[in-house]
CSV table of C-alpha atoms and ligand atoms in Angstrom, one decimal:
chain,number,residue,atom,x,y,z
A,492,MET,CA,-180.0,93.7,55.0
A,493,GLU,CA,-176.5,93.6,56.4
A,494,PRO,CA,-176.2,95.1,59.8
A,495,ILE,CA,-174.2,98.3,59.6
A,496,ALA,CA,-171.1,98.1,61.7
A,497,ASP,CA,-171.0,100.9,64.3
A,498,PRO,CA,-167.4,102.1,64.5
A,499,THR,CA,-168.0,103.4,68.0
A,500,ALA,CA,-169.3,100.0,69.1
A,501,ASP,CA,-167.3,98.5,72.0
A,502,PRO,CA,-166.5,94.9,71.5
A,503,SER,CA,-166.6,94.2,75.2
A,504,ILE,CA,-170.3,95.2,75.4
A,505,ARG,CA,-173.2,93.2,74.0
A,506,ILE,CA,-176.7,94.1,74.8
A,507,ASP,CA,-179.8,91.9,73.8
A,508,SER,CA,-183.4,93.3,74.1
A,509,HIS,CA,-186.3,91.0,74.6
A,510,LEU,CA,-188.9,93.6,75.4
A,511,ASP,CA,-190.8,94.5,72.1
A,512,GLY,CA,-194.1,95.4,73.7
A,513,VAL,CA,-194.0,92.7,76.4
A,514,ARG,CA,-194.1,95.4,79.1
A,515,GLU,CA,-197.2,97.2,77.6
A,516,ARG,CA,-199.0,93.9,77.3
A,517,SER,CA,-198.3,92.8,80.8
A,518,LEU,CA,-199.5,96.1,82.2
A,519,ALA,CA,-202.8,95.9,80.4
A,520,ASP,CA,-203.2,92.2,81.4
A,521,ASP,CA,-202.4,92.9,85.0
A,522,VAL,CA,-204.7,95.9,85.2
A,523,LEU,CA,-207.7,94.0,83.5
A,524,ASP,CA,-207.0,91.0,85.8
A,525,GLY,CA,-206.2,92.9,89.0
A,526,LEU,CA,-208.8,95.7,88.9
A,527,THR,CA,-211.7,93.4,88.2
A,528,ARG,CA,-211.1,91.1,91.2
A,529,PRO,CA,-213.2,91.3,94.3
A,530,PHE,CA,-210.2,92.4,96.2
A,531,LYS,CA,-208.3,94.7,93.8
A,532,GLU,CA,-204.7,94.2,93.3
A,533,LEU,CA,-201.8,95.3,91.1
A,534,PRO,CA,-198.3,93.7,90.9
A,535,PRO,CA,-195.5,95.9,92.2
A,536,LYS,CA,-193.4,95.8,89.1
A,537,HIS,CA,-195.4,98.6,87.5
A,538,PHE,CA,-194.2,101.1,90.1
A,539,TYR,CA,-190.9,101.6,88.3
A,540,ASP,CA,-191.3,104.1,85.5
A,541,ALA,CA,-188.8,106.9,85.5
A,542,ARG,CA,-190.4,108.7,88.3
A,543,GLY,CA,-191.0,105.6,90.2
A,544,ALA,CA,-187.4,104.6,90.0
A,545,GLU,CA,-186.4,108.0,91.2
A,546,LEU,CA,-188.8,107.8,94.1
A,547,PHE,CA,-187.4,104.4,95.0
A,548,ASP,CA,-183.9,105.8,95.0
A,549,ARG,CA,-185.1,108.5,97.4
A,550,ILE,CA,-186.7,105.8,99.6
A,551,CYS,CA,-183.4,104.0,99.8
A,552,GLU,CA,-181.9,107.2,101.4
A,553,LEU,CA,-184.6,107.6,104.0
A,554,PRO,CA,-183.7,107.3,107.6
A,555,GLU,CA,-186.6,104.8,108.2
A,556,TYR,CA,-185.8,102.6,105.2
A,557,TYR,CA,-182.9,100.5,106.6
A,558,PRO,CA,-182.7,97.6,104.1
A,559,THR,CA,-180.5,99.3,101.5
A,560,ARG,CA,-178.0,100.5,104.1
A,561,ALA,CA,-178.0,97.0,105.9
A,562,GLU,CA,-177.4,95.2,102.7
A,563,ARG,CA,-174.6,97.5,101.6
A,564,ALA,CA,-172.9,97.0,105.0
A,565,ILE,CA,-173.1,93.3,104.7
A,566,LEU,CA,-171.8,93.3,101.2
A,567,THR,CA,-169.0,95.6,102.1
A,568,ALA,CA,-168.0,93.4,105.1
A,569,SER,CA,-168.3,90.2,103.1
A,570,ALA,CA,-167.3,90.9,99.5
A,571,VAL,CA,-163.8,89.5,99.8
A,572,GLU,CA,-165.1,86.2,101.5
A,573,LEU,CA,-167.7,86.0,98.8
A,574,ALA,CA,-165.2,86.3,96.1
A,575,GLU,CA,-163.1,83.6,97.8
A,576,LEU,CA,-166.1,81.2,98.3
A,577,THR,CA,-167.4,81.5,94.8
A,578,GLY,CA,-164.3,82.1,92.7
A,579,ALA,CA,-166.8,83.6,90.2
A,580,ALA,CA,-165.7,84.4,86.7
A,581,GLU,CA,-169.2,85.8,86.0
A,582,LEU,CA,-171.7,87.8,87.8
A,583,VAL,CA,-175.3,87.6,86.7
A,584,GLU,CA,-177.5,90.2,88.3
A,585,LEU,CA,-181.3,90.1,88.3
A,586,GLY,CA,-182.9,93.6,88.4
A,587,SER,CA,-179.4,95.3,88.2
A,588,GLY,CA,-180.7,98.9,88.1
A,589,THR,CA,-177.8,101.3,88.4
A,590,ALA,CA,-175.5,98.5,89.7
A,591,ALA,CA,-174.6,100.7,92.7
A,592,LYS,CA,-174.3,97.9,95.2
A,593,THR,CA,-172.9,95.5,92.6
A,594,ARG,CA,-169.7,97.5,92.4
A,595,VAL,CA,-168.6,96.2,95.8
A,596,LEU,CA,-168.9,92.7,94.5
A,597,LEU,CA,-167.2,93.4,91.1
A,598,ASP,CA,-164.4,95.0,92.9
A,599,ALA,CA,-163.7,92.0,95.1
A,600,LEU,CA,-164.0,89.6,92.1
A,601,HIS,CA,-161.8,91.8,90.0
A,602,GLU,CA,-159.2,92.0,92.9
A,603,ALA,CA,-159.3,88.2,93.2
A,604,GLY,CA,-158.5,88.0,89.6
A,605,THR,CA,-161.4,85.7,88.6
A,606,LEU,CA,-163.9,88.1,87.1
A,607,ARG,CA,-164.4,87.9,83.3
A,608,ARG,CA,-168.0,88.9,82.6
A,609,TYR,CA,-170.9,90.8,84.1
A,610,VAL,CA,-174.4,90.0,82.9
A,611,PRO,CA,-177.0,92.6,84.1
A,612,VAL,CA,-180.7,91.6,83.6
A,613,ASP,CA,-183.0,94.6,83.8
A,614,VAL,CA,-186.0,96.1,82.0
A,615,THR,CA,-184.5,99.6,81.8
A,616,GLU,CA,-182.2,99.6,78.7
A,617,SER,CA,-180.8,103.0,79.3
A,618,MET,CA,-179.5,102.0,82.8
A,619,VAL,CA,-178.0,98.8,81.4
A,620,ARG,CA,-176.3,100.7,78.6
A,621,GLU,CA,-174.8,103.4,80.8
A,622,CYS,CA,-173.6,100.9,83.5
A,623,ALA,CA,-172.1,98.7,80.8
A,624,GLN,CA,-170.1,101.6,79.5
A,625,MET,CA,-169.0,102.7,82.9
A,626,LEU,CA,-168.0,99.2,84.1
A,627,THR,CA,-166.0,98.2,80.9
A,628,GLU,CA,-164.0,101.4,81.4
A,629,GLU,CA,-163.5,100.8,85.1
A,630,TYR,CA,-162.6,97.1,84.8
A,631,PRO,CA,-160.3,96.5,81.8
A,632,GLY,CA,-160.9,93.2,80.2
A,633,LEU,CA,-164.4,92.9,81.6
A,634,GLN,CA,-167.1,91.7,79.2
A,635,VAL,CA,-170.7,93.0,79.7
A,636,HIS,CA,-173.6,91.0,78.2
A,637,GLY,CA,-176.7,92.9,79.1
A,638,VAL,CA,-180.1,91.2,78.9
A,639,ILE,CA,-182.9,93.7,78.6
A,640,GLY,CA,-186.0,92.0,79.8
A,641,ASP,CA,-188.3,91.0,82.7
A,642,PHE,CA,-186.5,88.6,85.0
A,643,GLU,CA,-189.8,86.8,85.6
A,644,ARG,CA,-190.0,86.0,81.8
A,645,HIS,CA,-186.6,86.2,80.2
A,646,LEU,CA,-184.2,84.2,82.4
A,647,ASP,CA,-183.9,81.7,79.5
A,648,GLN,CA,-182.1,84.5,77.6
A,649,VAL,CA,-179.1,84.5,80.0
A,650,PRO,CA,-176.2,83.3,77.9
A,651,ALA,CA,-174.3,80.1,78.9
A,652,ALA,CA,-171.8,80.6,81.7
A,653,VAL,CA,-168.1,81.4,80.9
A,654,GLY,CA,-166.8,79.9,84.2
A,655,PRO,CA,-168.0,79.7,87.8
A,656,ARG,CA,-171.1,81.8,88.1
A,657,LEU,CA,-172.5,84.0,90.8
A,658,VAL,CA,-176.2,85.0,90.3
A,659,ALA,CA,-177.1,88.0,92.5
A,660,PHE,CA,-180.7,88.9,93.4
A,661,LEU,CA,-180.3,91.8,95.8
A,662,GLY,CA,-182.4,94.3,97.6
A,663,GLY,CA,-185.0,91.9,99.1
A,664,THR,CA,-187.0,91.9,95.8
A,665,ILE,CA,-187.7,88.1,96.3
A,666,GLY,CA,-190.1,89.3,99.0
A,667,ASN,CA,-192.4,90.7,96.4
A,668,PHE,CA,-193.4,87.2,95.3
A,669,PRO,CA,-196.1,85.5,97.2
A,670,PRO,CA,-194.9,82.2,98.7
A,671,GLY,CA,-195.9,79.8,95.8
A,672,SER,CA,-194.5,81.9,93.0
A,673,ARG,CA,-191.5,82.7,95.2
A,674,ARG,CA,-190.5,79.1,95.2
A,675,ARG,CA,-191.3,78.7,91.6
A,676,PHE,CA,-189.1,81.6,90.8
A,677,LEU,CA,-186.3,80.4,93.0
A,678,ARG,CA,-186.4,77.1,91.0
A,679,THR,CA,-186.1,79.1,87.8
A,680,ILE,CA,-183.1,80.8,89.2
A,681,ALA,CA,-181.6,77.4,90.3
A,682,GLY,CA,-181.9,76.5,86.5
A,683,LEU,CA,-179.2,79.1,85.9
A,684,LEU,CA,-176.8,77.3,88.2
A,685,GLY,CA,-174.6,74.3,87.6
A,686,PRO,CA,-172.4,72.5,90.2
A,687,GLY,CA,-169.9,75.0,91.5
A,688,ASP,CA,-172.2,78.0,90.8
A,689,HIS,CA,-173.9,80.2,93.5
A,690,LEU,CA,-176.8,82.3,94.3
A,691,LEU,CA,-176.4,85.5,96.4
A,692,MET,CA,-179.8,86.7,97.6
A,693,GLY,CA,-180.8,89.6,99.8
A,694,THR,CA,-183.8,89.2,102.2
A,695,ASP,CA,-185.3,91.5,104.7
A,696,LEU,CA,-185.8,89.9,108.2
A,697,VAL,CA,-188.8,89.7,110.5
A,698,LYS,CA,-188.5,92.3,113.2
A,699,ASP,CA,-190.5,94.8,115.3
A,700,PRO,CA,-193.6,95.7,113.3
A,701,ASP,CA,-193.2,99.4,114.2
A,702,VAL,CA,-189.8,99.4,112.5
A,703,LEU,CA,-191.1,97.5,109.5
A,704,GLU,CA,-194.2,99.8,109.2
A,705,ALA,CA,-192.1,103.0,109.5
A,706,ALA,CA,-189.8,101.7,106.7
A,707,TYR,CA,-192.9,101.6,104.4
A,708,ASP,CA,-194.6,104.7,105.7
A,709,ASP,CA,-191.9,107.3,106.2
A,710,SER,CA,-192.5,110.7,107.7
A,711,GLN,CA,-191.6,112.6,104.6
A,712,GLY,CA,-194.2,110.7,102.6
A,713,VAL,CA,-191.9,109.6,99.9
A,714,THR,CA,-193.2,106.0,100.1
A,715,ALA,CA,-196.7,107.3,99.8
A,716,GLU,CA,-195.9,109.1,96.6
A,717,PHE,CA,-194.1,106.0,95.3
A,718,ASN,CA,-197.2,104.0,96.1
A,719,ARG,CA,-199.6,106.5,94.3
A,720,ASN,CA,-197.1,106.7,91.4
A,721,VAL,CA,-198.6,103.5,90.0
A,722,LEU,CA,-201.8,105.3,89.4
A,723,ARG,CA,-199.9,107.9,87.3
A,724,VAL,CA,-198.4,105.0,85.3
A,725,LEU,CA,-201.9,103.8,84.6
A,726,ASN,CA,-203.1,107.2,83.6
A,727,ARG,CA,-200.2,107.6,81.2
A,728,GLU,CA,-199.9,104.1,79.8
A,729,LEU,CA,-203.6,103.1,79.6
A,730,ASP,CA,-205.3,106.5,79.4
A,731,ALA,CA,-206.9,106.1,82.8
A,732,ASN,CA,-208.2,109.0,84.9
A,733,PHE,CA,-207.1,108.2,88.4
A,734,ASP,CA,-206.8,111.2,90.7
A,735,PRO,CA,-203.9,110.1,93.1
A,736,ASP,CA,-205.2,112.5,95.7
A,737,ASP,CA,-208.4,110.3,95.9
A,738,PHE,CA,-206.3,107.7,97.6
A,739,ASP,CA,-204.5,107.3,101.0
A,740,HIS,CA,-201.3,105.4,101.4
A,741,VAL,CA,-201.5,102.3,103.8
A,742,ALA,CA,-198.6,100.1,104.9
A,743,ARG,CA,-199.3,97.3,107.4
A,744,PHE,CA,-197.3,94.4,108.6
A,745,ASP,CA,-199.3,91.1,108.4
A,746,SER,CA,-197.9,89.1,111.3
A,747,GLU,CA,-199.7,85.9,110.1
A,748,HIS,CA,-198.0,86.0,106.7
A,749,GLU,CA,-194.9,87.9,107.9
A,750,TRP,CA,-195.1,90.4,105.1
A,751,ILE,CA,-195.7,94.1,104.6
A,752,GLU,CA,-198.7,95.1,102.6
A,753,MET,CA,-199.0,98.4,100.8
A,754,ARG,CA,-202.4,99.5,99.7
A,755,LEU,CA,-204.1,102.5,98.3
A,756,ARG,CA,-207.3,103.3,100.1
A,757,ALA,CA,-210.1,105.2,98.2
A,758,ARG,CA,-211.0,108.3,100.2
A,759,ARG,CA,-214.5,108.5,98.6
A,760,GLU,CA,-216.8,106.4,96.5
A,761,HIS,CA,-216.0,107.0,92.8
A,762,THR,CA,-215.5,105.4,89.4
A,763,THR,CA,-212.4,105.8,87.3
A,764,HIS,CA,-212.1,104.7,83.7
A,765,VAL,CA,-209.2,102.9,82.2
A,766,ARG,CA,-210.0,104.1,78.7
A,767,ALA,CA,-207.4,102.0,76.8
A,768,LEU,CA,-209.2,98.9,78.2
A,769,ASP,CA,-212.7,100.4,78.0
A,770,LEU,CA,-212.9,99.5,81.7
A,771,PRO,CA,-214.8,101.4,84.4
A,772,VAL,CA,-213.5,100.6,87.8
A,773,ARG,CA,-215.6,101.5,90.9
A,774,PHE,CA,-214.2,102.1,94.3
A,775,ALA,CA,-216.3,102.2,97.4
A,776,ALA,CA,-215.4,104.6,100.0
A,777,GLY,CA,-212.5,103.1,102.0
A,778,GLU,CA,-212.0,100.3,99.5
A,779,GLU,CA,-208.4,99.2,99.3
A,780,LEU,CA,-206.3,98.3,96.3
A,781,ARG,CA,-203.2,96.2,97.2
A,782,THR,CA,-200.1,97.3,95.4
A,783,GLU,CA,-197.3,95.3,97.0
A,784,ILE,CA,-196.4,92.6,99.4
A,785,SER,CA,-192.9,92.6,100.8
A,786,ALA,CA,-192.2,89.4,102.7
A,787,LYS,CA,-189.9,89.3,105.6
A,788,PHE,CA,-188.0,86.2,106.5
A,789,THR,CA,-186.7,84.1,109.3
A,790,PRO,CA,-183.8,81.7,108.8
A,791,GLU,CA,-186.2,78.8,108.9
A,792,ARG,CA,-188.5,80.1,106.2
A,793,LEU,CA,-185.7,81.0,103.9
A,794,ARG,CA,-184.1,77.5,104.3
A,795,GLY,CA,-187.4,76.0,103.5
A,796,ASP,CA,-187.9,78.1,100.4
A,797,LEU,CA,-184.4,77.4,99.2
A,798,SER,CA,-184.6,73.7,99.7
A,799,ALA,CA,-188.0,73.5,97.9
A,800,ALA,CA,-186.1,75.0,95.0
A,801,GLY,CA,-183.3,72.5,95.1
A,802,LEU,CA,-180.9,74.9,96.8
A,803,GLN,CA,-178.9,74.6,100.0
A,804,LEU,CA,-177.4,77.3,102.1
A,805,VAL,CA,-173.7,77.8,102.0
A,806,SER,CA,-173.5,81.0,104.2
A,807,TRP,CA,-175.8,83.2,106.1
A,808,LEU,CA,-174.6,86.8,106.4
A,809,THR,CA,-176.2,89.4,108.4
A,810,ASP,CA,-175.6,93.0,109.8
A,811,PRO,CA,-174.8,93.6,113.4
A,812,ASP,CA,-178.5,94.4,114.2
A,813,GLU,CA,-179.7,91.5,112.2
A,814,LEU,CA,-182.0,93.6,110.2
A,815,PHE,CA,-181.2,92.0,106.8
A,816,ALA,CA,-179.6,88.9,105.4
A,817,LEU,CA,-177.5,88.0,102.5
A,818,THR,CA,-177.5,84.3,101.8
A,819,LEU,CA,-175.2,82.4,99.6
A,820,SER,CA,-176.6,79.1,98.3
A,821,ARG,CA,-175.9,76.4,95.7
A,822,LEU,CA,-177.5,73.5,94.2
A,823,THR,CA,-178.4,70.7,96.7
A,824,ASP,CA,-176.0,67.8,96.6
A,825,THR,CA,-177.7,64.8,95.1
A,826,PRO,CA,-176.4,61.4,95.8
A,827,ALA,CA,-174.4,60.1,92.8
A,828,PRO,CA,-176.6,57.9,90.6
A,829,ALA,CA,-175.8,54.2,91.3
A,830,THR,CA,-177.0,52.9,88.0
A,831,ASP,CA,-173.7,53.0,86.0
A,832,THR,CA,-171.8,49.9,86.8
A,833,SER,CA,-169.8,49.8,83.6
A,834,GLY,CA,-166.9,51.7,85.1
A,835,ALA,CA,-166.7,53.7,81.9
A,836,SER,CA,-167.9,57.0,83.4
A,837,SER,CA,-165.4,59.8,84.2
B,1199,AVJ,C1,-187.4,96.9,95.9
B,1199,AVJ,C2,-189.1,95.4,96.4
B,1199,AVJ,C3,-187.1,95.4,97.8
B,1199,AVJ,O1,-190.1,95.7,99.2
B,1199,AVJ,O2,-188.7,97.0,100.3
B,1199,AVJ,C4,-189.7,100.0,99.1
B,1199,AVJ,C5,-189.8,98.1,97.3
B,1199,AVJ,N1,-191.6,99.3,98.5
B,1199,AVJ,N2,-190.7,100.7,99.8
B,1199,AVJ,C6,-189.2,96.6,99.3
B,1199,AVJ,C7,-190.4,99.1,98.3
B,1199,AVJ,C8,-191.8,100.3,99.3
B,1199,AVJ,C9,-188.7,97.3,97.9
B,1199,AVJ,N3,-188.0,96.3,97.0
């Protein structure tokens, strides 16, 4: 059957979806795997249903949660310099969301006259569509090629570059990966880069544990609600019967691993049922379910991770209080191969 041309379709927007049930399957797999372990665990990506995304937006406005403000301040102060350093024709953004921070970068690249295409990669189709619409109106001539998918699985769906590329992975989300998969993921990102391309990444920095713990355990209890929201996701998506009020929110800085851990602690002994998986899950009183790690970085640790992924630092940008860092990096220079002696190479 011929596709029916949509007369309202905007030729500057293309959106490809790679989701078809992937999300549902991954939730079921993660729950079956994570809730049957001796130390129960769920990956943080399942926080973000509509309510979770809304709660996260509220977190970003909290007085205790400094990362969003610090990162925006760095971006604002450095956007022109970043546009100059990268000369990017294309911005690929992993986990683009509403693209609020991205605008600062798009503005600078647009001003510099190099910007041609924006490639947002995100699981939420409605957000990508809305922001594609707005951005093509705001920046005449801009192409938007949205990739709807999970950035952990679908980076191979990012289209070939149209010119110097800047990949942005903002917000400190790289901190959600444990160290091994972090390096593996960085290597996958490096696969999106060619010579002359750059990665711009946001990372939260190691600091006073009280400041860190307050950022993940705010006085208004928004983060606690965000944490418990993952139980509501399981209730809805997998027909589970968690009572979120059966769990306390816990946020602790693990100074050995240099990461924040969020957990849900059972207030009493009880058994819940994840009916879609026919899975009873027993909690002892005080038993904890780990829902997130959020790694905090030192310059040394970040350099090590980047270099293990074949990347080298181009610039290290931080806010005046050194709370957060934005780093620009590129593929590590490799010595030119000395095997071609024919003189025929270009
Ligand atoms: C979106 C993953 C960067 O780790 O700080 C905020 C998520 N969790 N408060 C973070 C989060 C609790 C956030 N990231």
